[in-house]
GROMACS .gro file of N, CA and C in nm:
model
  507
    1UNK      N    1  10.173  13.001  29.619
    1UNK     CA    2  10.314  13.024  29.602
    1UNK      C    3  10.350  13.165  29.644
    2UNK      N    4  10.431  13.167  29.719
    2UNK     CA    5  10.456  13.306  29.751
    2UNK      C    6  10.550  13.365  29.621
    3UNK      N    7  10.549  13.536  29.610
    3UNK     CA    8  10.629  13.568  29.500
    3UNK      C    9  10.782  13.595  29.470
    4UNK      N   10  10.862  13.540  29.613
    4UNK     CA   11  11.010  13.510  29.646
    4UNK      C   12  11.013  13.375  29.523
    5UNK      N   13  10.943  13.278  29.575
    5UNK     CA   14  11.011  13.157  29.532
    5UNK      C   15  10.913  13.146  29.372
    6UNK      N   16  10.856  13.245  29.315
    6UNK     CA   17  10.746  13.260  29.183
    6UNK      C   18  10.866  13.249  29.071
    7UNK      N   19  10.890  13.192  28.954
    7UNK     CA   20  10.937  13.205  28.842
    7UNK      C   21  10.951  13.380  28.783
    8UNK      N   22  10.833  13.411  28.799
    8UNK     CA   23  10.789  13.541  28.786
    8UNK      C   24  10.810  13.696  28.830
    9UNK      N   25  10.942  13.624  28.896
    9UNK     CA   26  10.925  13.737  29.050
    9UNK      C   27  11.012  13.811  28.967
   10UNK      N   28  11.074  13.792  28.890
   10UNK     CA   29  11.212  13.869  28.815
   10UNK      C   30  11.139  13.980  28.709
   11UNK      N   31  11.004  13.931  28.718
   11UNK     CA   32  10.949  14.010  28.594
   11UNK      C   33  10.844  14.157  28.678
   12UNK      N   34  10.845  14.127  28.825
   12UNK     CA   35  10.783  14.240  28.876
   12UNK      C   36  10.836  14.380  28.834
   13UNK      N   37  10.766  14.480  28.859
   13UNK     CA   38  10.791  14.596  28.830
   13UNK      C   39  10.832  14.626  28.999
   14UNK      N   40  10.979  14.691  29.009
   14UNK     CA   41  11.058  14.656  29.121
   14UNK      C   42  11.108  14.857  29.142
   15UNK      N   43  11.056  14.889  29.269
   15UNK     CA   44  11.130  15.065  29.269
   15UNK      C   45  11.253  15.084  29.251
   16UNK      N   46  11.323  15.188  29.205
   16UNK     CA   47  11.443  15.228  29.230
   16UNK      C   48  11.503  15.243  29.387
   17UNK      N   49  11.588  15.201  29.424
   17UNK     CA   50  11.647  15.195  29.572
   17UNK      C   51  11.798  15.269  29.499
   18UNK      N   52  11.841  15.351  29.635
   18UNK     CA   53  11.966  15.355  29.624
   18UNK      C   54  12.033  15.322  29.763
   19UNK      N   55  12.130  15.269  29.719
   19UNK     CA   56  12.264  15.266  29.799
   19UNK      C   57  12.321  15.334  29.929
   20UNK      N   58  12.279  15.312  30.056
   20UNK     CA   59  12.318  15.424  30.157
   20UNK      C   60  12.426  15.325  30.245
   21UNK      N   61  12.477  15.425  30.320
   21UNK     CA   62  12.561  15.307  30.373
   21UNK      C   63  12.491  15.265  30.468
   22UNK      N   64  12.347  15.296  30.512
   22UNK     CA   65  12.293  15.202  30.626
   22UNK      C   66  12.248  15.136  30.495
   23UNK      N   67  12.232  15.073  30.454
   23UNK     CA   68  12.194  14.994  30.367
   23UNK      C   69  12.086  15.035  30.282
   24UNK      N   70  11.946  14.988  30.214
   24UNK     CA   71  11.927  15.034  30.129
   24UNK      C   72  11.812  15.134  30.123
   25UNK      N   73  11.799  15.232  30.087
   25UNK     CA   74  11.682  15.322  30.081
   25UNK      C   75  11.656  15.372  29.979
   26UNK      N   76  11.517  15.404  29.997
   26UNK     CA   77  11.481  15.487  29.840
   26UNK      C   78  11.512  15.617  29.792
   27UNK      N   79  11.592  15.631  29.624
   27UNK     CA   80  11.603  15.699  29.578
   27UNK      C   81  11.552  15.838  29.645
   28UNK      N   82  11.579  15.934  29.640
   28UNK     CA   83  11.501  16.110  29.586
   28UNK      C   84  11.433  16.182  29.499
   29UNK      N   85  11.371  16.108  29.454
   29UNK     CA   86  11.362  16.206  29.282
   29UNK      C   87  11.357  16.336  29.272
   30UNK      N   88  11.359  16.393  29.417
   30UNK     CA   89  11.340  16.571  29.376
   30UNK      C   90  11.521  16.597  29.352
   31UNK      N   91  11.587  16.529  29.390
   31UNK     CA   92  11.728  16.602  29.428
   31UNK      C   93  11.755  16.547  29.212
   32UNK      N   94  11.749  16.481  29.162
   32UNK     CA   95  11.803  16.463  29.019
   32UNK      C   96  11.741  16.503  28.928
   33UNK      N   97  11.600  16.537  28.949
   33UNK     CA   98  11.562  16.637  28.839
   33UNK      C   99  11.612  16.748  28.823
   34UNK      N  100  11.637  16.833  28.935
   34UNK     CA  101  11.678  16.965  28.882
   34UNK      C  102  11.811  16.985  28.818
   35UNK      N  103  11.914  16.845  28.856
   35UNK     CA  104  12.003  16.835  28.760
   35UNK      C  105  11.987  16.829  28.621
   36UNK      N  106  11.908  16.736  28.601
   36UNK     CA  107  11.869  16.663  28.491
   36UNK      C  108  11.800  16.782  28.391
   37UNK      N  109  11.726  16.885  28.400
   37UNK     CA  110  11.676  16.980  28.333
   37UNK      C  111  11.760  17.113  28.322
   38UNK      N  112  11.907  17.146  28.298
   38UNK     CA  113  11.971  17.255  28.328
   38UNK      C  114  12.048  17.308  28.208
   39UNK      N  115  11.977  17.285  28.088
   39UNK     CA  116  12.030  17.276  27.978
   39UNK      C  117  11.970  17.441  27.914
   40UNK      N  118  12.061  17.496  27.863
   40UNK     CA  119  12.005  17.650  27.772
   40UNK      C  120  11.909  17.601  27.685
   41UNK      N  121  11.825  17.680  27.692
   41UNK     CA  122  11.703  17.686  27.558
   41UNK      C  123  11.707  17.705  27.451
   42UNK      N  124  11.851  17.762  27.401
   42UNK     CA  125  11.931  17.756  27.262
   42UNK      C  126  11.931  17.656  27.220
   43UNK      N  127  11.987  17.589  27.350
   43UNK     CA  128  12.074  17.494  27.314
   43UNK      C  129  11.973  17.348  27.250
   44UNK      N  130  11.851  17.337  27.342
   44UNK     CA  131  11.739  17.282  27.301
   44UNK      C  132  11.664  17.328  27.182
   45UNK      N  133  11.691  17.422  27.148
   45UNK     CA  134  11.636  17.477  26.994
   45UNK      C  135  11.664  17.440  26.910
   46UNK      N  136  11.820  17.415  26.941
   46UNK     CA  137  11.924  17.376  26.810
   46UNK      C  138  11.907  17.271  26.817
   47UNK      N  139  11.911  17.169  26.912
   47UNK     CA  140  11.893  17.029  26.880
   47UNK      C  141  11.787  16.995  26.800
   48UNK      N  142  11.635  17.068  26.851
   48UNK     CA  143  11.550  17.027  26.811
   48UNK      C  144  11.542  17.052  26.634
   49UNK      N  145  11.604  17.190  26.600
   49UNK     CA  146  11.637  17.200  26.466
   49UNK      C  147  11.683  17.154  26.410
   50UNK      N  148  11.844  17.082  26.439
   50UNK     CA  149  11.894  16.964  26.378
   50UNK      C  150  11.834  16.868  26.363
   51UNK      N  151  11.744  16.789  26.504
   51UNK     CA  152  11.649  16.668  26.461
   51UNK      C  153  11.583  16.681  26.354
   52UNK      N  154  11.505  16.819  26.354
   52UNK     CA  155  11.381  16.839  26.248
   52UNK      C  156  11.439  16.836  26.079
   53UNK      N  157  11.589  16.908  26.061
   53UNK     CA  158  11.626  16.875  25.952
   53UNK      C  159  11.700  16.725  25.883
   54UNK      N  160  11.726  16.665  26.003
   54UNK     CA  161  11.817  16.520  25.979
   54UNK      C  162  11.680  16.426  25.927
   55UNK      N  163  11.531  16.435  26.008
   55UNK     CA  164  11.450  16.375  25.997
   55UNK      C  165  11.377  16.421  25.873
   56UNK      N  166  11.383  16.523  25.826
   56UNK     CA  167  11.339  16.583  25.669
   56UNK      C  168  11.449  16.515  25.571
   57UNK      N  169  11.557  16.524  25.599
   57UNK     CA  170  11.691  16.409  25.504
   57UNK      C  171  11.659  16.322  25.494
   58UNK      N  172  11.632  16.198  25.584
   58UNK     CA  173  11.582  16.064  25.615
   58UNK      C  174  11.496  16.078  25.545
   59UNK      N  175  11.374  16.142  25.569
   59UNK     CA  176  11.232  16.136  25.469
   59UNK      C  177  11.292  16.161  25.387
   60UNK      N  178  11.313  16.191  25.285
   60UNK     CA  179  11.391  16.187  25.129
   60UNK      C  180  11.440  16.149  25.144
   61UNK      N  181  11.556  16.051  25.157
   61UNK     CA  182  11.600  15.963  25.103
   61UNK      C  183  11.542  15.809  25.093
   62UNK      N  184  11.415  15.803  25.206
   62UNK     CA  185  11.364  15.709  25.210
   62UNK      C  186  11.267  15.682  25.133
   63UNK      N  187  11.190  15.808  25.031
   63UNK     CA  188  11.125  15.830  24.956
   63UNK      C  189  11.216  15.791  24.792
   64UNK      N  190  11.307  15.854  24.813
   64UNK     CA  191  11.420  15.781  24.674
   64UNK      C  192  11.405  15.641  24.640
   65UNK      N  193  11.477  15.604  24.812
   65UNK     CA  194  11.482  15.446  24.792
   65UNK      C  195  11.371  15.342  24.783
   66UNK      N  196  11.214  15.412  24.807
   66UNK     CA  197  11.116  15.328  24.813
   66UNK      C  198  11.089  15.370  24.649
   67UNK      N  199  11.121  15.476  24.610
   67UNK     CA  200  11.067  15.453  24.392
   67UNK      C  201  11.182  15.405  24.358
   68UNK      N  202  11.300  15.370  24.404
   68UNK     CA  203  11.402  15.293  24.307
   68UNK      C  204  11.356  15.144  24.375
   69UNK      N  205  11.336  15.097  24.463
   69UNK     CA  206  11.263  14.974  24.515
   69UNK      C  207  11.118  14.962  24.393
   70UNK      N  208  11.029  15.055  24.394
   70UNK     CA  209  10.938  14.976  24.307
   70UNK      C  210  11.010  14.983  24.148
   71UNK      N  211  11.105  15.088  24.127
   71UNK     CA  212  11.155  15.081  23.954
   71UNK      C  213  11.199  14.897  23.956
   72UNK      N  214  11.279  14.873  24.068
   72UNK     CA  215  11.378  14.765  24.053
   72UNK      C  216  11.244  14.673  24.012
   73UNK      N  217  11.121  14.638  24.127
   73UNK     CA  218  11.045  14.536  24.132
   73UNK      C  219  10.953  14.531  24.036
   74UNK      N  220  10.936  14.633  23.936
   74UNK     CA  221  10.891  14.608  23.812
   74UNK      C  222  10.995  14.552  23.722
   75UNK      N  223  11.095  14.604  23.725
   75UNK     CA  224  11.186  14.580  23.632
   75UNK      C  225  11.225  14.411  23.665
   76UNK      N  226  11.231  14.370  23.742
   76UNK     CA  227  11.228  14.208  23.839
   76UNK      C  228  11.074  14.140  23.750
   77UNK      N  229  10.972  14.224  23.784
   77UNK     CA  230  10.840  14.150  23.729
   77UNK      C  231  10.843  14.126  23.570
   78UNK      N  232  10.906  14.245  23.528
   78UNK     CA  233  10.896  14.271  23.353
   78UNK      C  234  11.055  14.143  23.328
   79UNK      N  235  11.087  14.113  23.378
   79UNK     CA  236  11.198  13.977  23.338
   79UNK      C  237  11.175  13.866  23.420
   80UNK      N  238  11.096  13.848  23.501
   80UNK     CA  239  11.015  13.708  23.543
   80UNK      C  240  10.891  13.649  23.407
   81UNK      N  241  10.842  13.756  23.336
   81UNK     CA  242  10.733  13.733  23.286
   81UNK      C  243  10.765  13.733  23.115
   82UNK      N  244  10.920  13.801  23.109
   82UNK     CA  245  10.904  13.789  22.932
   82UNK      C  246  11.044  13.656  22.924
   83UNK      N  247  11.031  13.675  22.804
   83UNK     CA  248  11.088  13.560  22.790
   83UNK      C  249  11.188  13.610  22.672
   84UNK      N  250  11.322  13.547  22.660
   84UNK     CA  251  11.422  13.579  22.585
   84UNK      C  252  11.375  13.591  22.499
   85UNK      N  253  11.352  13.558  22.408
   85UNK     CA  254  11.334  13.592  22.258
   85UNK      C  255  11.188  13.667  22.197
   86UNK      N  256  11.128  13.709  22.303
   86UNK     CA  257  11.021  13.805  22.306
   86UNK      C  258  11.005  13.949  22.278
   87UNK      N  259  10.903  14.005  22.259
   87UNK     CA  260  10.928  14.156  22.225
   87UNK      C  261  10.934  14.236  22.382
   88UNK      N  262  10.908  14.198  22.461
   88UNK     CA  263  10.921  14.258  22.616
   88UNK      C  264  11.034  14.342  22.641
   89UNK      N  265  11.178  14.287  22.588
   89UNK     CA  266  11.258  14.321  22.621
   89UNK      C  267  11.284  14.487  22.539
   90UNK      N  268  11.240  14.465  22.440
   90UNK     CA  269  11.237  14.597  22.314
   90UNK      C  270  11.112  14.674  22.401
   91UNK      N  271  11.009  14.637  22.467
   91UNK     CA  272  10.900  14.736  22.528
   91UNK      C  273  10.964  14.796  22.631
   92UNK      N  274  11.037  14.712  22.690
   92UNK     CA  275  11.122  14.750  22.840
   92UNK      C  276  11.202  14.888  22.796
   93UNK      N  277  11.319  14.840  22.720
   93UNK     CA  278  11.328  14.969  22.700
   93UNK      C  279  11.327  15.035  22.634
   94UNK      N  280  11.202  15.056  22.543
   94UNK     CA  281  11.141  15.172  22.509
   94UNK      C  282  11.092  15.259  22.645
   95UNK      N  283  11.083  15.188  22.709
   95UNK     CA  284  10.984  15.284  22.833
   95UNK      C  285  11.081  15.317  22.920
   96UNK      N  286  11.238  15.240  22.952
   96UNK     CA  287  11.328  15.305  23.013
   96UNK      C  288  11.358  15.457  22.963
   97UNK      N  289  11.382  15.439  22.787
   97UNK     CA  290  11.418  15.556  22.670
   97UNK      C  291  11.311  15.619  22.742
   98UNK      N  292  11.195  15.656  22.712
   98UNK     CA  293  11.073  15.751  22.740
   98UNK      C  294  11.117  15.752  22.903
   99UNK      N  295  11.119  15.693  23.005
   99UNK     CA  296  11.126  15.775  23.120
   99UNK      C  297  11.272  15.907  23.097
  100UNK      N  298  11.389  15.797  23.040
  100UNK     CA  299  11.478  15.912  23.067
  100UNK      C  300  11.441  16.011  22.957
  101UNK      N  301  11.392  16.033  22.868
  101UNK     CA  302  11.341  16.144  22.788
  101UNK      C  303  11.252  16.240  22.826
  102UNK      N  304  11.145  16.178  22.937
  102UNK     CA  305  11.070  16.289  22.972
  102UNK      C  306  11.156  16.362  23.136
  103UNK      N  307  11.242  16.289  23.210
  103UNK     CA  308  11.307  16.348  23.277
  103UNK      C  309  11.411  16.418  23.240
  104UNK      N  310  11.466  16.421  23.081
  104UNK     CA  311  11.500  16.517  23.024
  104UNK      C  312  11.443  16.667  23.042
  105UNK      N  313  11.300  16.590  22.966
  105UNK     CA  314  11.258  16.730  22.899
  105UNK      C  315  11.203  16.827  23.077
  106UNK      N  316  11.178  16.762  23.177
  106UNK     CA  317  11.110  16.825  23.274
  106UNK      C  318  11.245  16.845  23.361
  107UNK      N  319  11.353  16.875  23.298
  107UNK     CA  320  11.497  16.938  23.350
  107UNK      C  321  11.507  17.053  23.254
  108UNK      N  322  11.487  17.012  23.133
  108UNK     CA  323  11.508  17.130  23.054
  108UNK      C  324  11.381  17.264  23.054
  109UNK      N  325  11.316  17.166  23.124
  109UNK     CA  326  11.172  17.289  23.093
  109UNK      C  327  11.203  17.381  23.229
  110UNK      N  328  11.247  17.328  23.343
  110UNK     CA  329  11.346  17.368  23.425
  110UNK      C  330  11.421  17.472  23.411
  111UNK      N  331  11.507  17.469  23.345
  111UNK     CA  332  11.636  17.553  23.268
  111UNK      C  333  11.550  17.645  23.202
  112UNK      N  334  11.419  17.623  23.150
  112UNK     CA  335  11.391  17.699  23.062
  112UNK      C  336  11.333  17.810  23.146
  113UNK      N  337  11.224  17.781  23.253
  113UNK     CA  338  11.164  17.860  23.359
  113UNK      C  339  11.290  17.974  23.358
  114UNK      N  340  11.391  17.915  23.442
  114UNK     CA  341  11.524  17.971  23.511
  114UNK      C  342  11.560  18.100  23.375
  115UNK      N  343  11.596  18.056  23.264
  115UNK     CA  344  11.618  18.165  23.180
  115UNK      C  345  11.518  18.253  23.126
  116UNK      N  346  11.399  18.229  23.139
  116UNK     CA  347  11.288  18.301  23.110
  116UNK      C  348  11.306  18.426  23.228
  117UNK      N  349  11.334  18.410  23.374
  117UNK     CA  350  11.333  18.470  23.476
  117UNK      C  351  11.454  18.559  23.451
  118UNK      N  352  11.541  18.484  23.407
  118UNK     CA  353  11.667  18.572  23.394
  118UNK      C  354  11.657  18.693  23.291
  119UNK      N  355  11.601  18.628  23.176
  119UNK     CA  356  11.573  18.731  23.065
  119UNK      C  357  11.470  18.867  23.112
  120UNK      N  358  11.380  18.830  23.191
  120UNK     CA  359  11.297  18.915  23.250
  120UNK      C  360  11.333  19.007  23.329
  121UNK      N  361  11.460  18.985  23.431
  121UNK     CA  362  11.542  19.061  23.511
  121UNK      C  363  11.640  19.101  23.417
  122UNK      N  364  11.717  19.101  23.321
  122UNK     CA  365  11.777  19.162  23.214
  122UNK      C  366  11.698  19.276  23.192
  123UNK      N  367  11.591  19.228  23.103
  123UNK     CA  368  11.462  19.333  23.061
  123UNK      C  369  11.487  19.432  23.116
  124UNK      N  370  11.407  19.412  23.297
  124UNK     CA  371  11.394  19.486  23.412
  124UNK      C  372  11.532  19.628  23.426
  125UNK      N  373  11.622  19.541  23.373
  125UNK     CA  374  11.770  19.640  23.466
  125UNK      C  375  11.787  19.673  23.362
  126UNK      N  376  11.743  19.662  23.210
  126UNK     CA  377  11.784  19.748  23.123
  126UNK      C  378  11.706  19.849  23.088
  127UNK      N  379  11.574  19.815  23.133
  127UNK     CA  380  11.449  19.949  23.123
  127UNK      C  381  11.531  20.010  23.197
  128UNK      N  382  11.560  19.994  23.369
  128UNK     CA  383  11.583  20.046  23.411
  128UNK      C  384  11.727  20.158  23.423
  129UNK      N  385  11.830  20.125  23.403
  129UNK     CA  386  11.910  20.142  23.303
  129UNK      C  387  11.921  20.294  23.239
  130UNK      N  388  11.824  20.268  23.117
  130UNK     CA  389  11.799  20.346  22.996
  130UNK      C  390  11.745  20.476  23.036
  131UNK      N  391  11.745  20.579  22.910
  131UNK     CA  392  11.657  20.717  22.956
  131UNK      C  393  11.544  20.712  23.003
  132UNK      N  394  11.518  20.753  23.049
  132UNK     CA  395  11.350  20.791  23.091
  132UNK      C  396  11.281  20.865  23.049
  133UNK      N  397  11.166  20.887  22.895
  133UNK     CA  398  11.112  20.972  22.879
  133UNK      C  399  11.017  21.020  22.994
  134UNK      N  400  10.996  21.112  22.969
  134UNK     CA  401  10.851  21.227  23.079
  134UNK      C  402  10.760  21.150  23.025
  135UNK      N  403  10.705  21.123  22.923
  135UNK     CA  404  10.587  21.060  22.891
  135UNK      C  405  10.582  20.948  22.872
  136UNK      N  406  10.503  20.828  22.945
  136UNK     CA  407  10.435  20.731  22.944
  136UNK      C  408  10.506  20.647  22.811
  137UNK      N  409  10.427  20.642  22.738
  137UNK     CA  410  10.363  20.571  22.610
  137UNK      C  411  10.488  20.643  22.484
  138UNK      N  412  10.569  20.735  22.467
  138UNK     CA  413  10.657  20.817  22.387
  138UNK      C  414  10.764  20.787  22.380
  139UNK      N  415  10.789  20.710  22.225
  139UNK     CA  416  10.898  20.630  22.168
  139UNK      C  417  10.972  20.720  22.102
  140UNK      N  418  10.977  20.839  22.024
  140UNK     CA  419  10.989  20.870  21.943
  140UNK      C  420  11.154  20.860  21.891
  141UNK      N  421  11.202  20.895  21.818
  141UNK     CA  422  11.328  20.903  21.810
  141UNK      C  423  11.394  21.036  21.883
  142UNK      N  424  11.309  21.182  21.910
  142UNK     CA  425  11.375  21.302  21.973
  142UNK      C  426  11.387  21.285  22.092
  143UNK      N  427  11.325  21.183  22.145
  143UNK     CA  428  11.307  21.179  22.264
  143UNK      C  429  11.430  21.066  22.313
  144UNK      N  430  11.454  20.986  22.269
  144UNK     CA  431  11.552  20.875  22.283
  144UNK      C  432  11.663  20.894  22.184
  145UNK      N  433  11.647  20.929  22.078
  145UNK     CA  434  11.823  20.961  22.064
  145UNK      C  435  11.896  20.866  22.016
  146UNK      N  436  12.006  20.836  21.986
  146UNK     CA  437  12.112  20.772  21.993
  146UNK      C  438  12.082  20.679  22.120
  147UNK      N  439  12.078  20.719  22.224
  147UNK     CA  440  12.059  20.613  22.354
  147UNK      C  441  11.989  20.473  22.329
  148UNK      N  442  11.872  20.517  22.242
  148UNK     CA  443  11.804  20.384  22.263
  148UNK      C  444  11.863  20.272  22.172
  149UNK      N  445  11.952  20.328  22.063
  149UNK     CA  446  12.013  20.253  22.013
  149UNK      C  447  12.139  20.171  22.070
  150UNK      N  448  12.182  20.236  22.174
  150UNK     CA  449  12.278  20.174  22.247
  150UNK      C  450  12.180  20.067  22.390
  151UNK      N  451  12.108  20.142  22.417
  151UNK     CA  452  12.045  20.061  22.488
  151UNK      C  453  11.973  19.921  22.407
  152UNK      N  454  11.957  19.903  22.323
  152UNK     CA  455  11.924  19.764  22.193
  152UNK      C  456  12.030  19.666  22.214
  153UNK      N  457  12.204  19.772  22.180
  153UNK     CA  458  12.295  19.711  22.168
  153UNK      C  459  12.311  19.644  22.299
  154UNK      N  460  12.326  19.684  22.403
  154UNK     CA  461  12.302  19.649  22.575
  154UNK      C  462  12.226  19.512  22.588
  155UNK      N  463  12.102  19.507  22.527
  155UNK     CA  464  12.010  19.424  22.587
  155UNK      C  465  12.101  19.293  22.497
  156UNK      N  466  12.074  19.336  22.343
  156UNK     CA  467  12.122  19.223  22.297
  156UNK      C  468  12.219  19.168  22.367
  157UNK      N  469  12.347  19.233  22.337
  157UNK     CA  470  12.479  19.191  22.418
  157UNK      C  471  12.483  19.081  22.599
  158UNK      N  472  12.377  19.118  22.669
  158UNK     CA  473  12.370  19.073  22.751
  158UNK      C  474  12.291  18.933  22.734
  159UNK      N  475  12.184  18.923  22.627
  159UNK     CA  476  12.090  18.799  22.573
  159UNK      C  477  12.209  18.732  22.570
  160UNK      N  478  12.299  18.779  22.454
  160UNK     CA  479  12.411  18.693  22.432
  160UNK      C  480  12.458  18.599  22.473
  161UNK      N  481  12.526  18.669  22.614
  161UNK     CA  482  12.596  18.669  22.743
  161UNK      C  483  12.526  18.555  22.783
  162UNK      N  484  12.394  18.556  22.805
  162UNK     CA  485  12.339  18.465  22.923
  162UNK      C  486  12.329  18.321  22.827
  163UNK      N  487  12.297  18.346  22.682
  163UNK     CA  488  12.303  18.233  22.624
  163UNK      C  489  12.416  18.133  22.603
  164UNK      N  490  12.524  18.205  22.571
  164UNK     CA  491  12.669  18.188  22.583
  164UNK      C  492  12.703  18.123  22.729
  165UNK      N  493  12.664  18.184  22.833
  165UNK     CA  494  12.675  18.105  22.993
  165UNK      C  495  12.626  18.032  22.970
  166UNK      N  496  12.507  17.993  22.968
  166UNK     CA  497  12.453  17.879  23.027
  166UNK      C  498  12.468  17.753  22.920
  167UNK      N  499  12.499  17.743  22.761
  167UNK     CA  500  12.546  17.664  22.704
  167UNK      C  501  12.691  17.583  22.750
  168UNK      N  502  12.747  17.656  22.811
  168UNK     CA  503  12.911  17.643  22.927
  168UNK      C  504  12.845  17.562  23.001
  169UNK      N  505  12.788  17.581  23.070
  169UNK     CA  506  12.744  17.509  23.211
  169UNK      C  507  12.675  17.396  23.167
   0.00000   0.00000   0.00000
């Protein structure tokens, strides 16, 4: 069979020709590449940076939706398998209660980091702040004065402050 009249012939791998007005000849490929590559290197930076962050989005959210996919398909398995008037349903959620309780507490322990840091930079700017004895290790009262008593009042006042904020929020 020749490959004119082949079923197959449509499936050859066939060159690019273009269009001349003597009729048909082959493409150039040198003349459209150098079009084709004339783009700023910014400009390719930025794209590539946008890809790299859209594709870091995608990965998280696809990571969300694959643990709310297995929460659902337990939660699907744990009501295929108990039965109405069973204790399953009281285990279920107990363990819903305990997840959202410990994602409580590992928000609050969170919050807690965050104000520990804050209190520490308080600390920091109120040492800093305050008099400076010459010596090291020397608390005494001649040496600090009245100051350090205002500096007490300072620190407290600001503990306050931050406790007072963040109960707001």
């Amino acid at each position: 069979m020749s490959p004119v009249l082949d079923e197959t012939a449509g499936d050859l791998p066939v060159r690019d020709v273009g269009l001349m007005s003597g009729g048909l000849m082959p493409a150039a490929p040198g003349l459209y590449t150098q079009r084709l590559f004339r783009f700023p290197k910014e400009h390719l930076e930025d794209l590539c940076l946008r890809l790299q962050e859209e594709n870091n989005v995608l990965r998280q959210h696809t990571r969300t939706q694959e643990q709310r996919l297995r929460r659902m398909s337990t939660r699907l398995i744990r009501l295929r398998q108990t039965h109405p008037g069973s204790s399953g349903m009281k285990e279920r959620d107990m363990e819903d209660t305990i997840q959202g309780l410990e994602a409580r507490v590992a928000m609050l322990e969170s919050q807690k980091g965050a104000l520990q840091n804050k209190l520490s930079l308080a600390k920091q700017h109120i040492m800093d702040l305050g008099g400076r004895t010459p010596y090291k290790f020397s608390k005494g009262v001649s040496a600090r004065g009245r100051r350090g008593e205002q500096i007490k009042l300072r620190f407290k006042n600001i503990v306050f402050i931050l406790i007072v904020n963040k109960k707001i929020e």
